[in-house]
XYZ file of C-alpha atoms in Angstrom:
275
model
C 30.559 -18.022 7.167
C 29.976 -20.328 4.156
C 26.735 -19.647 2.307
C 26.136 -23.402 2.015
C 25.629 -23.758 5.773
C 21.846 -23.498 5.573
C 20.908 -25.596 8.600
C 22.780 -23.524 11.203
C 21.073 -20.260 10.295
C 17.490 -19.070 10.370
C 16.196 -17.831 7.045
C 16.645 -14.175 8.014
C 20.085 -14.615 9.573
C 21.190 -16.515 6.467
C 20.020 -13.639 4.274
C 21.852 -11.094 6.455
C 25.005 -13.215 6.221
C 24.715 -13.425 2.409
C 24.283 -9.642 2.267
C 27.461 -9.182 4.282
C 29.356 -11.462 1.884
C 28.039 -9.628 -1.179
C 29.208 -6.263 0.212
C 32.577 -7.575 1.411
C 35.198 -5.104 0.152
C 37.668 -7.812 -0.877
C 35.656 -10.864 -1.889
C 32.189 -9.468 -2.542
C 30.249 -8.930 -5.761
C 31.382 -5.816 -7.704
C 27.788 -4.855 -8.583
C 26.572 -5.127 -4.991
C 29.663 -3.313 -3.705
C 28.979 -0.207 -5.801
C 25.287 0.190 -4.941
C 24.011 3.090 -2.834
C 20.612 3.828 -1.296
C 19.953 6.190 -4.187
C 20.862 3.651 -6.875
C 18.641 0.988 -5.311
C 15.401 2.971 -5.236
C 14.295 2.132 -8.796
C 14.835 -1.578 -8.124
C 12.779 -1.332 -4.940
C 9.855 0.179 -6.837
C 10.106 -2.548 -9.483
C 10.187 -5.285 -6.843
C 7.138 -3.855 -5.066
C 5.166 -3.880 -8.316
C 6.291 -7.426 -9.047
C 4.877 -8.469 -5.654
C 1.564 -6.848 -6.595
C 1.591 -8.610 -9.975
C 2.330 -12.007 -8.392
C -0.513 -11.561 -5.896
C -2.898 -10.552 -8.701
C -1.984 -13.737 -10.609
C -2.391 -15.855 -7.470
C 0.672 -18.073 -7.884
C 1.975 -18.815 -4.373
C 5.474 -19.753 -5.566
C 5.801 -16.459 -7.430
C 4.436 -14.525 -4.437
C 7.019 -16.164 -2.171
C 9.861 -15.400 -4.572
C 8.830 -11.795 -5.159
C 8.410 -11.163 -1.422
C 11.938 -12.505 -1.006
C 13.212 -10.050 -3.626
C 11.487 -7.198 -1.806
C 12.846 -8.313 1.568
C 16.347 -8.366 0.084
C 15.922 -4.702 -0.843
C 15.203 -3.836 2.803
C 18.184 -5.884 3.969
C 20.344 -4.104 1.377
C 19.339 -0.618 2.586
C 19.839 -1.603 6.223
C 23.309 -3.002 5.498
C 24.382 0.178 3.694
C 23.132 2.216 6.656
C 25.035 -0.070 9.020
C 28.234 0.473 7.034
C 27.723 4.231 7.398
C 27.122 3.932 11.145
C 23.473 5.061 10.985
C 21.325 2.009 11.837
C 21.113 -1.716 11.120
C 18.427 -4.267 10.296
C 17.568 -4.813 13.965
C 16.930 -1.082 14.337
C 14.565 -1.228 11.339
C 12.719 -4.237 12.787
C 12.505 -2.666 16.253
C 11.266 0.638 14.832
C 8.327 -0.996 13.060
C 7.650 -3.214 16.073
C 7.500 -0.161 18.353
C 5.187 1.600 15.916
C 2.818 -1.380 15.639
C 2.597 -1.762 19.425
C 2.031 1.986 19.823
C -0.718 2.052 17.194
C -2.535 -1.047 18.522
C -3.168 -0.280 22.199
C -6.367 -2.338 21.991
C -4.137 -5.377 21.419
C -1.040 -4.661 23.501
C -2.285 -2.468 26.359
C -4.101 -4.040 29.292
C -5.694 -0.716 30.209
C -7.657 -0.351 26.942
C -10.646 -2.490 26.097
C -10.001 -4.726 23.110
C -13.657 -5.004 22.013
C -13.700 -1.937 19.775
C -15.778 -1.589 16.632
C -14.164 -1.069 13.235
C -15.137 2.617 13.317
C -13.671 3.049 16.805
C -10.467 1.321 15.734
C -10.177 3.627 12.710
C -10.648 6.705 14.911
C -8.084 5.420 17.398
C -5.575 4.717 14.595
C -6.044 8.190 13.116
C -5.720 9.852 16.520
C -2.452 8.057 17.283
C -1.032 8.859 13.844
C -2.114 12.486 14.220
C -0.343 12.700 17.565
C 2.824 11.204 16.067
C 2.734 13.644 13.161
C 2.021 16.601 15.471
C 5.078 15.732 17.545
C 7.159 15.349 14.393
C 5.973 18.695 13.039
C 6.696 20.365 16.378
C 10.258 19.090 16.220
C 10.809 19.809 12.518
C 8.331 22.643 11.825
C 6.990 20.754 8.791
C 3.709 21.351 6.967
C 0.712 19.028 6.745
C 1.718 17.617 3.344
C 5.485 17.571 3.837
C 5.607 13.910 4.860
C 3.726 12.666 1.769
C 6.480 11.090 -0.378
C 6.661 12.827 -3.744
C 8.180 9.672 -5.269
C 4.933 7.720 -4.908
C 3.151 6.594 -8.077
C 1.077 9.534 -9.293
C -2.349 8.086 -8.450
C -1.256 7.108 -4.955
C 0.385 10.501 -4.407
C -2.816 12.319 -5.392
C -4.892 10.068 -3.162
C -2.665 10.635 -0.125
C -2.656 14.397 -0.618
C -6.456 14.407 -0.750
C -6.800 12.206 2.338
C -4.469 14.462 4.307
C -6.464 17.571 3.427
C -9.781 15.818 4.080
C -8.724 15.074 7.669
C -8.547 18.798 8.423
C -11.904 19.463 6.743
C -10.699 20.596 3.303
C -12.944 18.301 1.269
C -16.222 18.127 -0.628
C -19.187 17.322 1.665
C -20.490 14.523 -0.596
C -19.901 12.762 -3.903
C -22.066 14.692 -6.370
C -20.026 17.946 -6.291
C -16.925 15.832 -6.994
C -18.633 14.343 -10.061
C -19.532 17.877 -11.154
C -15.859 18.797 -10.816
C -14.841 15.848 -12.990
C -17.274 16.953 -15.705
C -16.016 20.535 -15.423
C -12.399 19.424 -15.864
C -13.267 17.242 -18.861
C -15.036 20.253 -20.391
C -11.877 22.314 -19.982
C -9.906 19.638 -21.836
C -12.407 19.927 -24.689
C -11.982 23.706 -24.734
C -8.210 23.355 -25.060
C -8.559 20.763 -27.830
C -10.988 22.989 -29.741
C -8.844 26.113 -29.357
C -7.534 27.663 -32.583
C -3.976 27.215 -31.375
C -3.390 24.115 -29.303
C -1.064 24.377 -26.340
C 0.485 21.076 -25.299
C 1.305 22.478 -21.862
C -2.276 23.665 -21.338
C -3.732 20.322 -22.481
C -1.356 18.474 -20.159
C -2.408 20.685 -17.254
C -6.122 20.177 -17.914
C -5.720 16.399 -18.271
C -3.792 16.422 -14.975
C -6.614 18.354 -13.297
C -9.164 15.869 -14.669
C -7.137 12.894 -13.438
C -6.780 14.499 -10.009
C -10.554 15.018 -9.915
C -11.131 11.384 -10.910
C -8.886 10.227 -8.056
C -10.959 12.400 -5.748
C -14.162 10.845 -7.103
C -12.761 7.352 -6.536
C -11.860 8.274 -2.956
C -15.355 9.590 -2.264
C -16.753 6.321 -3.644
C -14.418 4.309 -1.344
C -12.599 2.987 -4.415
C -8.816 2.797 -4.617
C -7.946 4.651 -7.824
C -4.790 2.639 -8.486
C -6.628 -0.668 -8.091
C -9.489 0.502 -10.306
C -7.120 1.595 -13.076
C -5.071 -1.586 -12.758
C -8.204 -3.732 -13.173
C -9.347 -1.664 -16.151
C -5.913 -2.014 -17.747
C -5.877 -5.761 -17.180
C -9.373 -6.046 -18.668
C -8.153 -4.151 -21.729
C -5.086 -6.397 -22.029
C -7.196 -9.566 -21.764
C -9.676 -8.319 -24.345
C -6.921 -7.288 -26.755
C -5.359 -10.748 -26.386
C -8.742 -12.162 -27.388
C -8.725 -9.887 -30.451
C -5.291 -11.258 -31.403
C -6.577 -14.809 -30.997
C -9.607 -14.102 -33.191
C -7.372 -12.635 -35.887
C -5.044 -15.610 -35.649
C -7.994 -17.973 -36.149
C -8.579 -16.221 -39.481
C -4.871 -16.323 -40.326
C -4.717 -12.533 -40.229
C -2.163 -10.214 -38.657
C -3.354 -7.180 -36.740
C -1.233 -4.882 -38.887
C -3.155 -5.772 -42.060
C -6.592 -5.199 -40.543
C -8.415 -1.878 -40.850
C -9.617 0.017 -37.799
C -13.185 -1.035 -38.596
C -12.137 -4.699 -38.741
C -10.264 -4.360 -35.449
C -13.327 -2.734 -33.883
C -15.466 -5.640 -35.096
C -13.108 -8.153 -33.477
C -13.071 -6.053 -30.299
C -16.880 -6.133 -30.120
C -16.832 -9.888 -30.706
C -14.321 -10.396 -27.900
C -16.404 -8.178 -25.619
C -19.568 -10.150 -26.454
C -17.786 -13.407 -25.603
C -16.893 -12.005 -22.167
C -20.544 -11.262 -21.434
C -21.702 -14.649 -22.639
C-alpha cells in the first residue's frame, strides 16, 4: 500500500503499514531490516527521555513528535514479534486494555461502587496488583523482587526495590531514622576519604549506599527522587548559563577566570534568581 495514501488509513493503521514497508525483506530499509528487540532497547530509552524533556519544556509540537517516536518503538517491537510468530500490535493493545479494565473495577464493573476515596482506590489498586503478582509467582516460582526490571535508571530501580519491600513491612516506621541513615552513610564516605590508603571500590560502595539512602529519604518524604534530581540538575544548568552570560558581558571566557572569580559570578547569578 503506498505510503502517500494518508486519507484511507487511520493514523495508527498508517503507521503499522509504514512499519511493514520498512521491514519488507526485498524493498525495505536496510537499517530497519537488521534491527532486533535487543538492538532497539537503547533507542527506546532515549526516546522515553526525550518525551520527558519535551514535556518539561512545555512545547506541544515537540511533545507530539516525541510521543510519535516512542509509539514507533512499540510498533517496531510488536512487528518483530509478529514476524517471529509470538504476538502482534493488537495483542499488545488488548493486553494493556485487559489490564486497565481489571485494575479499575470501580469504573468498569457494575457490581462495585464507583464513589471510592483516593485512599480506597490506592488500596484496591495495590490489592489487584498483589493478586496478579501472586498468581505469576505461583506459576513461575519467582521472588518478590524478581519482576523489578534491572535495566531501569538507577534512581528508579532503587525506588521500586524499596517500595516492593515496604509493602511487606520491611521499611523504616517514619522519616527521622531514614535521615539518620543518610547521615551515617555520608560519615562512612568521609571515613573512606580520610583513610591512609584510599580504595576506589570502597568509596564507590559507600557513595552507592548514601545514594540509596537518599532515595529512601525522598520516598519517605513523598518525593520522586528522579524528579528531584532532574530539577536540581536543571537549576544548576540554568545558573551556569547565567554565569556564562555574565562572563560574556565582561568579554571574558570561563577558561581564563580563576575559581574565585567563577564563584563570584555564581553567587551573582544566584542572587539574581532570588531577586
